[in-house]
């Protein structure tokens, strides 16, 4: 029987990893959660989910693998360190001018990639660094998207004769569309032309959240959730900016309208003037052939898996590492500075 650990620091990581947990339990194996930092809430854990509270408990648990939807994980945790990503490559550039999705932080033994357009880059990085493996598995998070997905909030599980617009926005001041489109959303939602669902990144400033909450009506619902998947399935079109949730929506072969996207693509309907919002949404909701062709071509490169079995492929890739069928030329760097910082944050100074 295998034992697996989920190492998380954000509330949205629960929804990211639970499909993987479901497959682990289905196989008769064990999964546990380790929460660290002040941005993840233990109350989101379910009664039957196992939480480890200390590093000593992790050491005693002796996981075979540690799954991480974030950027770092302590080297001193037992097990194969597996990167499963917290989203798709949204093209965000870090302070060094590099694409942050491909930032190698010397933490992982295995990267489980989502599709060809990221696998190729990670495979090149694997050859360059020599101490980690790359396997294209698809993203476990999306497994439920290709099955029946309902929200735990039953008020959202309603059938509507109106088209549904899902508005999502990132929190970054330079990228967010929320403050720029407030008046347009206010006026459009009041007409009742479409049903609106609004969901923001958990780090969105409270002032903006409160603004949009004030718009709640029979036509607009503001949703606070750690699981966006049920919202994706209900919407006919997404309104967004520059966020990896765009790709999560696109894999359903549905259109996305973006405001001031940092790198507009043919599979988006991008606009830069707020007063064009209604026109662009109406256009996208017609599902024009040229747009849908661009979307279909893109998702074949982004995430070609439609079988809901990405979690199984991730576990199979881990098993290949554990059995020594996937090996590396070099040992993983000691990464002393980063692990010192992690020890300090976790207040763990035992060495073995």
C-alpha positions in Angstrom: 0.0 0.0 0.0 1.4 3.4 -1.0 1.2 6.5 1.2 1.0 10.0 -0.4 1.2 13.5 1.1 -0.4 16.7 -0.2 1.7 19.8 0.7 -0.4 22.9 0.3 -0.4 26.6 1.2 -3.6 28.0 -0.5 -7.3 27.2 -0.2 -7.7 26.5 -3.9 -5.2 23.6 -3.6 -8.0 21.5 -2.0 -9.9 21.4 -5.3 -6.7 20.9 -7.3 -5.7 17.8 -5.4 -9.0 16.1 -4.4 -9.4 14.3 -7.8 -6.0 12.8 -7.2 -7.0 11.9 -3.6 -10.1 10.2 -5.0 -8.0 8.0 -7.3 -5.5 7.2 -4.5 -8.3 6.0 -2.2 -10.0 4.1 -5.0 -6.7 2.1 -5.3 -6.8 1.3 -1.6 -3.8 3.6 -0.8 -3.6 6.4 1.8 -3.4 10.2 1.5 -2.7 12.9 4.0 -2.6 16.7 4.0 0.0 19.0 5.4 -1.0 22.7 5.5 1.6 25.4 5.9 1.4 29.2 6.0 -1.4 31.6 7.0 -3.2 31.6 3.7 -4.7 28.1 3.9 -7.7 27.3 6.1 -7.9 23.9 7.8 -11.7 24.2 8.1 -11.9 23.3 4.3 -10.7 19.8 5.2 -13.4 17.2 5.2 -14.1 15.0 8.2 -12.7 11.9 6.6 -9.5 13.6 5.4 -6.3 13.0 7.3 -4.2 16.1 8.4 -0.6 15.9 9.6 0.2 18.8 11.8 4.0 18.6 12.3 7.1 17.6 10.5 7.6 14.8 13.0 4.2 13.4 12.0 5.2 13.6 8.3 8.5 11.8 9.1 6.5 9.1 10.9 4.0 8.8 8.1 6.8 8.3 5.6 5.0 9.2 2.4 6.2 7.5 -0.8 5.5 10.8 -2.7 4.6 14.4 -1.9 2.3 16.2 -4.4 2.7 20.0 -4.6 0.5 22.4 -6.5 2.8 25.3 -5.4 6.4 26.2 -6.1 8.4 24.8 -3.2 8.5 21.8 -0.9 11.0 20.9 1.9 13.8 18.6 0.8 13.7 17.0 4.3 10.2 15.6 3.8 10.4 11.9 2.8 9.2 10.8 -0.6 9.4 11.7 -4.3 8.6 15.4 -4.8 6.0 15.8 -7.5 5.0 19.1 -9.1 1.4 19.0 -10.3 0.9 22.8 -10.8 -1.7 25.2 -9.5 -2.8 26.3 -12.9 -2.0 26.4 -16.6 0.7 28.6 -18.1 -0.9 32.0 -18.3 2.2 33.7 -19.6 2.9 35.7 -16.5 6.4 37.1 -16.3 8.3 37.2 -13.0 10.5 40.0 -11.7 13.5 38.5 -13.6 11.6 38.8 -16.9 11.1 35.1 -17.2 7.9 33.0 -17.6 7.2 31.9 -14.0 5.5 28.7 -15.1 8.9 27.3 -16.2 10.9 28.5 -13.2 13.0 25.6 -11.9 13.5 26.0 -8.1 15.5 22.8 -7.5 12.7 21.2 -5.4 11.1 18.5 -7.6 12.0 15.0 -8.8 9.1 14.8 -11.2 7.0 17.2 -13.2 3.6 15.9 -14.3 2.8 18.2 -17.2 -0.6 19.1 -18.7 -0.1 19.0 -22.4 2.3 19.3 -25.3 2.8 23.0 -25.2 4.4 22.8 -21.7 5.8 19.3 -21.9 8.3 20.3 -24.6 9.8 23.1 -22.6 10.0 21.0 -19.4 11.7 18.2 -21.3 14.3 20.7 -22.5 14.8 21.9 -19.0 15.1 18.3 -17.7 17.9 17.6 -20.2 19.6 20.9 -19.2 19.5 20.3 -15.4 19.6 16.5 -15.4 18.1 15.8 -12.0 14.3 15.5 -12.6 11.9 13.6 -14.8 9.0 14.9 -16.9 5.9 12.9 -17.8 2.9 14.3 -19.6 -0.1 13.1 -17.7 -2.8 15.8 -18.1 -3.9 17.8 -15.1 -5.7 15.8 -12.3 -7.6 18.9 -11.3 -9.7 18.7 -14.5 -10.7 15.0 -14.1 -14.2 15.9 -12.7 -14.7 18.4 -15.6 -15.2 15.5 -17.9 -17.6 13.8 -15.6 -20.7 15.2 -13.8 -19.8 18.2 -11.6 -22.1 19.9 -9.3 -21.5 22.6 -6.7 -22.0 22.0 -3.0 -23.9 25.3 -3.1 -27.2 23.9 -4.4 -28.4 27.4 -5.3 -25.9 27.4 -8.1 -27.0 24.1 -9.6 -30.0 25.5 -11.5 -30.9 25.4 -15.1 -31.4 28.7 -16.8 -32.9 29.6 -20.1 -30.5 32.6 -20.2 -26.9 32.4 -21.3 -24.5 32.4 -18.3 -21.5 34.7 -18.1 -18.8 33.6 -15.6 -16.6 36.6 -14.6 -13.2 35.6 -13.1 -10.4 38.0 -12.3 -6.9 37.9 -10.9 -5.9 40.1 -8.0 -2.8 41.7 -9.6 -3.3 45.4 -9.9 -1.6 45.5 -13.3 -3.6 42.6 -14.7 -7.1 42.6 -13.1 -10.1 43.6 -15.1 -12.5 43.9 -12.1 -12.1 47.6 -11.2 -12.2 48.6 -14.9 -15.4 46.8 -15.8 -17.5 47.4 -12.7 -19.8 50.0 -14.2 -20.4 47.9 -17.3 -21.1 44.7 -15.3 -23.4 46.7 -13.1 -25.4 48.1 -16.0 -25.4 44.8 -18.0 -26.5 42.6 -15.1 -29.4 45.0 -14.3 -30.9 44.4 -17.8 -31.3 40.7 -17.1 -30.1 39.8 -20.6 -27.7 37.2 -19.2 -27.2 35.3 -16.0 -23.9 36.4 -14.2 -21.7 34.4 -11.9 -18.7 36.3 -10.4 -15.8 34.6 -8.8 -12.4 36.3 -7.9 -9.0 35.1 -6.9 -8.9 34.8 -3.1 -6.3 37.6 -2.9 -8.6 40.1 -4.5 -8.7 43.3 -2.4 -11.7 43.4 -0.2 -12.8 46.8 -1.5 -13.3 45.3 -5.0 -15.0 42.2 -3.6 -17.5 44.3 -1.7 -18.2 46.4 -4.8 -19.2 43.3 -6.8 -21.1 41.8 -3.9 -23.3 44.9 -3.9 -24.5 43.9 -7.4 -26.0 40.6 -6.2 -29.5 40.2 -7.6 -31.7 37.6 -9.3 -29.4 38.1 -12.3 -26.0 38.2 -10.7 -24.5 35.8 -8.0 -21.1 36.5 -6.3 -19.5 33.2 -5.5 -16.9 32.5 -2.9 -15.5 29.0 -3.3 -12.4 26.9 -3.2 -13.6 24.9 -6.2 -14.3 26.7 -9.5 -15.0 23.6 -11.6 -18.8 23.6 -11.1 -18.9 27.2 -12.2 -16.9 26.4 -15.4 -19.4 23.8 -16.4 -22.4 26.1 -15.9 -21.1 29.0 -17.9 -21.5 29.6 -21.6 -18.8 32.2 -21.8 -16.0 33.4 -19.5 -15.0 37.1 -18.9 -11.5 37.3 -17.6 -8.1 39.2 -17.9 -4.8 37.3 -17.6 -5.2 34.2 -15.5 -4.7 30.5 -15.8 -8.4 29.9 -15.1 -8.9 31.0 -18.8 -7.3 27.7 -19.9 -9.4 25.7 -17.4 -12.5 27.1 -19.1 -11.2 26.8 -22.7 -10.6 23.0 -22.4 -14.4 22.7 -22.5 -14.3 24.2 -26.0 -16.1 27.3 -24.8 -15.2 30.9 -25.7 -13.4 33.4 -23.5 -13.6 37.2 -23.6 -10.5 38.9 -22.1 -9.9 42.5 -21.1 -6.4 43.8 -21.6 -4.8 40.3 -21.7 -1.0 40.7 -21.7 -0.6 38.3 -24.7 -3.9 38.2 -26.7 -4.3 35.1 -28.9 -6.6 34.0 -31.7 -8.5 31.7 -29.3 -9.5 34.7 -27.2 -11.9 37.7 -27.8 -9.7 40.4 -26.4 -10.7 44.1 -25.9 -9.2 47.2 -24.3 -12.1 49.6 -24.0 -14.6 48.9 -21.3 -17.6 50.1 -23.3 -17.1 47.2 -25.7 -17.9 44.6 -23.1 -21.5 43.9 -24.2 -20.5 43.7 -27.9 -17.7 41.3 -27.3 -19.7 39.0 -25.0 -22.6 38.9 -27.6 -20.1 38.0 -30.3 -18.5 35.2 -28.3 -21.9 33.8 -27.4 -22.6 33.2 -31.1 -19.8 30.6 -31.1 -18.4 31.8 -34.4 -16.7 29.1 -36.4 -13.3 30.9 -36.8 -13.1 31.4 -33.0 -14.1 27.8 -32.1 -11.6 26.4 -34.6 -8.8 28.4 -32.9 -10.0 27.2 -29.5 -10.1 23.6 -30.6 -6.6 23.8 -32.1 -5.2 25.4 -28.9 -6.6 22.9 -26.4 -5.1 20.0 -28.4 -1.8 21.5 -27.4 -2.8 22.7 -24.0 -4.6 19.7 -22.6 -5.7 17.0 -25.1 -7.0 14.6 -22.4 -10.8 14.2 -22.2 -11.0 10.9 -20.4 -10.9 12.1 -16.8 -8.0 9.8 -16.1 -5.1 12.3 -15.5 -5.0 11.4 -11.8 -4.3 7.7 -12.7 -1.6 8.7 -15.1 0.1 10.8 -12.4 0.1 7.9 -10.0 1.5 5.6 -12.7 4.3 8.1 -13.4 5.2 8.3 -9.7 5.2 4.5 -9.6 7.7 4.5 -12.5 10.0 6.6 -10.4 9.5 4.6 -7.2 10.3 1.4 -9.1 13.5 2.8 -10.6 12.1 2.7 -14.1 12.6 6.5 -14.4 16.0 7.7 -13.4 18.2 10.8 -13.7 21.8 11.5 -14.6 22.4 13.7 -11.6 21.4 14.1 -8.0 19.0 16.9 -7.0 21.0 20.0 -5.7 21.0 20.4 -1.9 19.3 23.8 -2.3 20.7 24.8 1.2 19.4 28.4 1.3 15.8 27.5 0.3 15.7 24.6 2.7 17.1 26.7 5.5 14.2 29.2 5.0 11.7 26.3 5.0 13.1 24.9 8.2 12.9 28.3 9.7 9.2 28.8 8.6 8.4 25.3 9.9 10.5 25.7 13.0 12.1 22.3 12.4 15.8 21.9 13.1 16.2 18.1 13.5 18.7 16.6 11.1 18.9 12.9 10.1 
